[in-house]
mmCIF file of N, CA, C and O and ligand atoms in Angstrom:
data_model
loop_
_atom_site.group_PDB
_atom_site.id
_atom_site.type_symbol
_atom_site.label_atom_id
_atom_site.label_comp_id
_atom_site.label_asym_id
_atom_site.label_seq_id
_atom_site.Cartn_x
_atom_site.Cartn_y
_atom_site.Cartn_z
ATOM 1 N N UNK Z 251 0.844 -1.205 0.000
ATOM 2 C CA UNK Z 251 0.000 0.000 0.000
ATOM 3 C C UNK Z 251 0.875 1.249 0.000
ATOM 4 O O UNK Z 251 1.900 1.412 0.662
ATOM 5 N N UNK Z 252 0.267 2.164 -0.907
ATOM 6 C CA UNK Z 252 1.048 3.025 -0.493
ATOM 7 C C UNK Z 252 0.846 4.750 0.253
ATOM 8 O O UNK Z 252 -0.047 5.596 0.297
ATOM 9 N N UNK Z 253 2.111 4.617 0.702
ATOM 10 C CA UNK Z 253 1.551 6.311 1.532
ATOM 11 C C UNK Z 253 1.489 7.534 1.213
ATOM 12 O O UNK Z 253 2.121 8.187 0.383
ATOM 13 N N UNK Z 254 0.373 7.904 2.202
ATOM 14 C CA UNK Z 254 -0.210 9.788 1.559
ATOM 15 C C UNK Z 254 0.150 10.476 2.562
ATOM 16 O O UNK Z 254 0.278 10.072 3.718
ATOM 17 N N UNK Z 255 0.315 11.478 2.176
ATOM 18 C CA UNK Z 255 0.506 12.645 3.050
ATOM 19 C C UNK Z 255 -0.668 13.732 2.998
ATOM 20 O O UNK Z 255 -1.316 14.350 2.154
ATOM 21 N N UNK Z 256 -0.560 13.596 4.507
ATOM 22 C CA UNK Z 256 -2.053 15.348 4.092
ATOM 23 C C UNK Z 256 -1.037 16.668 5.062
ATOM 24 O O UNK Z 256 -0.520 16.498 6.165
ATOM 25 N N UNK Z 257 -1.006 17.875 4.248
ATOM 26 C CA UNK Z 257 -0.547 18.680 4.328
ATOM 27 C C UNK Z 257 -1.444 19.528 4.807
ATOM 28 O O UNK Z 257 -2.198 19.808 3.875
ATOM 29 N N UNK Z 258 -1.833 20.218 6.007
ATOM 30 C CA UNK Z 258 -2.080 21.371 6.588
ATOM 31 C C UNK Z 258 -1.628 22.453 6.971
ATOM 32 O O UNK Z 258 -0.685 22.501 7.762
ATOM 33 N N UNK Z 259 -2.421 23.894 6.312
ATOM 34 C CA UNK Z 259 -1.458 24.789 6.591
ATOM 35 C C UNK Z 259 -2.357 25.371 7.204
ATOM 36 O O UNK Z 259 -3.517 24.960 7.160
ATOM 37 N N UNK Z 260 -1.841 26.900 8.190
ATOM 38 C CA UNK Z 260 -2.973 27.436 8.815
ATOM 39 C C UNK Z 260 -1.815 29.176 8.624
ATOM 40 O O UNK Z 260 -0.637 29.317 8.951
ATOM 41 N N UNK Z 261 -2.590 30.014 8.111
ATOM 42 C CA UNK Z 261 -1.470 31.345 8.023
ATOM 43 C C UNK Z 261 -1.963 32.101 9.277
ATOM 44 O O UNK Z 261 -3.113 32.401 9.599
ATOM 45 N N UNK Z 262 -0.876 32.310 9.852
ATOM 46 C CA UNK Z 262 -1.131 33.263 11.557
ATOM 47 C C UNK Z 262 -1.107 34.937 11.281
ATOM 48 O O UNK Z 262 -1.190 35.945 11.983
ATOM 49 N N UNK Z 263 -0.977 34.691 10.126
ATOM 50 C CA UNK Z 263 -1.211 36.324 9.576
ATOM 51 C C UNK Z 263 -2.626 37.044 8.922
ATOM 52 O O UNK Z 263 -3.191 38.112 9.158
ATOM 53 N N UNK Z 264 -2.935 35.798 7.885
ATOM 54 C CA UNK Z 264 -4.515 36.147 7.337
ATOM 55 C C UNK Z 264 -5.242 35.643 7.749
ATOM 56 O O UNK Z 264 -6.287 36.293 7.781
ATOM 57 N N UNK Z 265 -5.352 33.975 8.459
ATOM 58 C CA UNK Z 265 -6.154 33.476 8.981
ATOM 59 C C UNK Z 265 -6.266 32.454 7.444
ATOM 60 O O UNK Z 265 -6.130 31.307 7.871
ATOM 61 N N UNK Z 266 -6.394 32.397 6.354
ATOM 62 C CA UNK Z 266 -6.560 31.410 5.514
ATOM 63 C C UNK Z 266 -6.143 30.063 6.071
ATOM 64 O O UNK Z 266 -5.350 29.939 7.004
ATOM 65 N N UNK Z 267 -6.683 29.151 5.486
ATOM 66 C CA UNK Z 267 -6.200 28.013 5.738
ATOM 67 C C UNK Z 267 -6.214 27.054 4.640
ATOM 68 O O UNK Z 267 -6.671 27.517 3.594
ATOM 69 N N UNK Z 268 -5.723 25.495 4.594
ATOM 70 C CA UNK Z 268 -5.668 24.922 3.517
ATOM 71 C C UNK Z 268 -5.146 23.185 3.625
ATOM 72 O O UNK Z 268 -4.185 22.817 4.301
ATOM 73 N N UNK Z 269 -5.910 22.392 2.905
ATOM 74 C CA UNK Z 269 -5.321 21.240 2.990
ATOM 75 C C UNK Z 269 -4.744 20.521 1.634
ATOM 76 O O UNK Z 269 -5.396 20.645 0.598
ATOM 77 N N UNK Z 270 -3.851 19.971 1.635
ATOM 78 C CA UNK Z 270 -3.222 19.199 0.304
ATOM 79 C C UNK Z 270 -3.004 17.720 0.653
ATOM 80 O O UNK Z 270 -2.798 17.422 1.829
ATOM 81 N N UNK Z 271 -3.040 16.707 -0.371
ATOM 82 C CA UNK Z 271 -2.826 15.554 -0.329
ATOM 83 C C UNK Z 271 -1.653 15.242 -1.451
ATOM 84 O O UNK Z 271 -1.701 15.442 -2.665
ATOM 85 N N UNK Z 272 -0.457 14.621 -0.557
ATOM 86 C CA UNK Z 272 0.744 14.377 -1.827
ATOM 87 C C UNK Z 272 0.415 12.895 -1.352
ATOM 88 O O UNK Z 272 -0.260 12.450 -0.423
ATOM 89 N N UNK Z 273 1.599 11.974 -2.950
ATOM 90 C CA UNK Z 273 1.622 11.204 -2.431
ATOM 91 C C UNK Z 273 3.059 11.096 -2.065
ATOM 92 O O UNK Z 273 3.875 11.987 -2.299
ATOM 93 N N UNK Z 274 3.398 9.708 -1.348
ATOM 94 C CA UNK Z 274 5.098 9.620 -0.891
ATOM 95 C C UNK Z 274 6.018 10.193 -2.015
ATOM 96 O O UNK Z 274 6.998 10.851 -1.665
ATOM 97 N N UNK Z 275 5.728 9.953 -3.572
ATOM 98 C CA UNK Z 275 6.960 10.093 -4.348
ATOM 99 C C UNK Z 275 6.634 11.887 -4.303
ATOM 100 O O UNK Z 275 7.419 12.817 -4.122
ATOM 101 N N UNK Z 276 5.437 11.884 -4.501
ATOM 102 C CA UNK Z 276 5.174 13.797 -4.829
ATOM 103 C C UNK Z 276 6.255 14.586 -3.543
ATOM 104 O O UNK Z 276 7.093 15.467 -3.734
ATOM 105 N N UNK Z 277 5.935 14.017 -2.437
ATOM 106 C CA UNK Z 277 6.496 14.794 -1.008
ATOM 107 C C UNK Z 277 7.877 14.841 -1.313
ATOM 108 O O UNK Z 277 8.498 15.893 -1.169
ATOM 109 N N UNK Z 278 8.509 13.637 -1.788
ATOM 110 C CA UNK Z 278 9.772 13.406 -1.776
ATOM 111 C C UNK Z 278 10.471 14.598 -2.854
ATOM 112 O O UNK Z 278 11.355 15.390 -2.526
ATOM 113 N N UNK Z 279 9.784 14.491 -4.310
ATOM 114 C CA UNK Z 279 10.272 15.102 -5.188
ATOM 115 C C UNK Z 279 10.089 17.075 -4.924
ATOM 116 O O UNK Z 279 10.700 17.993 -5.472
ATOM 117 N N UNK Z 280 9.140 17.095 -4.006
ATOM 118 C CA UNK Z 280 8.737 18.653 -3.661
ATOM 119 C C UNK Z 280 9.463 18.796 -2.480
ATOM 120 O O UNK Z 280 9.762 19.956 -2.198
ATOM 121 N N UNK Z 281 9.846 17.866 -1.670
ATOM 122 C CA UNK Z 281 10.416 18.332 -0.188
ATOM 123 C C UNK Z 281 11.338 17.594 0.437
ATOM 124 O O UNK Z 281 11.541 17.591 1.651
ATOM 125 N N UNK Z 282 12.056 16.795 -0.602
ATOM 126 C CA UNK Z 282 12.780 15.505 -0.299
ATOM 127 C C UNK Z 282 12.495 14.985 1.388
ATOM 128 O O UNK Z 282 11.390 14.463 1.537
ATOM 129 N N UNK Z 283 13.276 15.063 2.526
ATOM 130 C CA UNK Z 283 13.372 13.968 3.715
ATOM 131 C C UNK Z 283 13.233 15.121 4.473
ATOM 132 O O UNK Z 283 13.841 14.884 5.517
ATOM 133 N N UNK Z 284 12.882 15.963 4.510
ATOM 134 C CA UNK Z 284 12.548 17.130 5.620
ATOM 135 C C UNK Z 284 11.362 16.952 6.179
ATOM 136 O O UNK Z 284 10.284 17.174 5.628
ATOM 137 N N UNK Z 285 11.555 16.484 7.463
ATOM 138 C CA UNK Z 285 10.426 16.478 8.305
ATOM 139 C C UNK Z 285 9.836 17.752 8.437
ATOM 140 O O UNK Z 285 8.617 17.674 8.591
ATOM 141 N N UNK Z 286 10.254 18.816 8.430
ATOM 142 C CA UNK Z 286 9.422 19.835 8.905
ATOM 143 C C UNK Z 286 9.486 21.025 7.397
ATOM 144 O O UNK Z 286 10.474 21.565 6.898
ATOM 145 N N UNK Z 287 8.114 21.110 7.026
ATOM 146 C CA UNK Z 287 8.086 21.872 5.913
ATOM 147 C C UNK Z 287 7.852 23.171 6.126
ATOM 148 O O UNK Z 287 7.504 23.460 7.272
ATOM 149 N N UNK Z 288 7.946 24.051 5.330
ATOM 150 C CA UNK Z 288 7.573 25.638 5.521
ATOM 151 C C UNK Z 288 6.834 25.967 4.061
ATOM 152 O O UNK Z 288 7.393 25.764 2.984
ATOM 153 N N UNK Z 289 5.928 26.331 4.155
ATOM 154 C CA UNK Z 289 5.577 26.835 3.009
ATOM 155 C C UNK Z 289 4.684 28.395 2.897
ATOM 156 O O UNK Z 289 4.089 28.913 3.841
ATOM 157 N N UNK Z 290 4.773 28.921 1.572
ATOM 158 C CA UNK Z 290 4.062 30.277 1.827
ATOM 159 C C UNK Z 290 2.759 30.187 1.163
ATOM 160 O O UNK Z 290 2.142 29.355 0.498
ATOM 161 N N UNK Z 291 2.553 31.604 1.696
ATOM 162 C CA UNK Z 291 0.762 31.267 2.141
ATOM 163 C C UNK Z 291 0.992 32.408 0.554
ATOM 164 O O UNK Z 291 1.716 33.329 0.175
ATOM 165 N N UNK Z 292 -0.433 31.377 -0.051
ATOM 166 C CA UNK Z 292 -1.030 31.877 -1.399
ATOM 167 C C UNK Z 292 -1.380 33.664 -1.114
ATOM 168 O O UNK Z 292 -1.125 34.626 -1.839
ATOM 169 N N UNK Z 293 -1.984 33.610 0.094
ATOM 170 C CA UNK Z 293 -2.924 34.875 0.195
ATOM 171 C C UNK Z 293 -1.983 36.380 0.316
ATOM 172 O O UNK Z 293 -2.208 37.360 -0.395
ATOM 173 N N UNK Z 294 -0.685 36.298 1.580
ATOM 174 C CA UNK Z 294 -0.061 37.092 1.896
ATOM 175 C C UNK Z 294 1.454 36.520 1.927
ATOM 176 O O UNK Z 294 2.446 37.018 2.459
ATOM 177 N N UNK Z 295 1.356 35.629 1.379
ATOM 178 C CA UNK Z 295 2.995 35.777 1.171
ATOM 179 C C UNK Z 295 3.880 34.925 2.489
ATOM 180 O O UNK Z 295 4.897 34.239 2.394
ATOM 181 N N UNK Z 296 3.162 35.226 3.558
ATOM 182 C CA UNK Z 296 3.838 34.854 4.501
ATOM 183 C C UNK Z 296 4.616 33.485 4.935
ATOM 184 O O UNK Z 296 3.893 32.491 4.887
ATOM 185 N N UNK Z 297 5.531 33.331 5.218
ATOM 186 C CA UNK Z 297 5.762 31.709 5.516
ATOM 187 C C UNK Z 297 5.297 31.023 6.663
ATOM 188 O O UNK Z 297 5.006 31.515 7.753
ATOM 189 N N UNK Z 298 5.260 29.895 6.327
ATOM 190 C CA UNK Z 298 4.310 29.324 7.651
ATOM 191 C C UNK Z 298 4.793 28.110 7.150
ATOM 192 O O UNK Z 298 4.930 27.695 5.999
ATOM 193 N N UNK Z 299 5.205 27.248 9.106
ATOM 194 C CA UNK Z 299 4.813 25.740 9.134
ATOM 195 C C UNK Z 299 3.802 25.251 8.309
ATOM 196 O O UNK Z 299 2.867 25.883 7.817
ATOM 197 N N UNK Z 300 4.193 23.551 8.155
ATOM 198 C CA UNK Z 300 2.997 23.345 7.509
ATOM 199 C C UNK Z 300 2.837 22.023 8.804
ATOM 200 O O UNK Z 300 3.631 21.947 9.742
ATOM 201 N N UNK Z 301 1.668 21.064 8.610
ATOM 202 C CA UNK Z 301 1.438 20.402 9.939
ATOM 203 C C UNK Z 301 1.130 19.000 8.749
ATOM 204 O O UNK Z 301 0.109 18.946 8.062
ATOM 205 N N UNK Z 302 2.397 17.805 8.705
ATOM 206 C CA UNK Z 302 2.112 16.661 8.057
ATOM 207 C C UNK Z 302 1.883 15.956 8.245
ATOM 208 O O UNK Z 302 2.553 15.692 9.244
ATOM 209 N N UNK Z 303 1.199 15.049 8.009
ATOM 210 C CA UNK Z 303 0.444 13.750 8.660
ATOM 211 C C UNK Z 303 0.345 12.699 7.695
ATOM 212 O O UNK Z 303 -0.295 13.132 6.737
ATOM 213 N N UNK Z 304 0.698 11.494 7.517
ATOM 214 C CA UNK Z 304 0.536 10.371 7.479
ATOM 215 C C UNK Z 304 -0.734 10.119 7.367
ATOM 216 O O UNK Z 304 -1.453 10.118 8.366
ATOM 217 N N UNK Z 305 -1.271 9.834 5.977
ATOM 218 C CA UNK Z 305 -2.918 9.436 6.064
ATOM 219 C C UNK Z 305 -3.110 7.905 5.131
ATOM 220 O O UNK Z 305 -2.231 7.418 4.421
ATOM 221 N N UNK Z 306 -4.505 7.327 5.360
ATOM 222 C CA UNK Z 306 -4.463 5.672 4.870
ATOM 223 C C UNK Z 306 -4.667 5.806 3.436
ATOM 224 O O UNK Z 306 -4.114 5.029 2.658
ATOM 225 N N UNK Z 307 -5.415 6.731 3.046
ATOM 226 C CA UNK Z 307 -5.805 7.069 1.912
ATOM 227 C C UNK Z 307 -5.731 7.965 0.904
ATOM 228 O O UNK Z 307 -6.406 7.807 -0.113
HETATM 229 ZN ZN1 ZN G 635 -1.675 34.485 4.766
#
């Protein structure tokens, strides 16, 4: 089976929020072995944690 990732972001600046689903090769090829991602927020630019999780599906 293989594994997904769900990507949550939450911006502490606009308040937007957002969820993404990679799969293992997508994460790898966008973020290689970095446990902890940063990404910027569509709305304002800002960078922000993102919160990854391990999902079945
Ligand atoms: Zn924002």
């Amino acid at each position: 089976m293989k594994k997904k990732y769900r990507i949550k972001t939450s911006c502490p600046q606009c308040g937007c929020s957002g969820v993404s689903h990679l799969s293992e090769e997508e994460m790898k090829k966008r973020y290689g072995d970095v446990p902890n991602i940063e990404l910027e927020c569509h709305e304002c630019m800002m960078v922000m944690d993102a919160d990854v999780k391990e999902s079945e599906n």
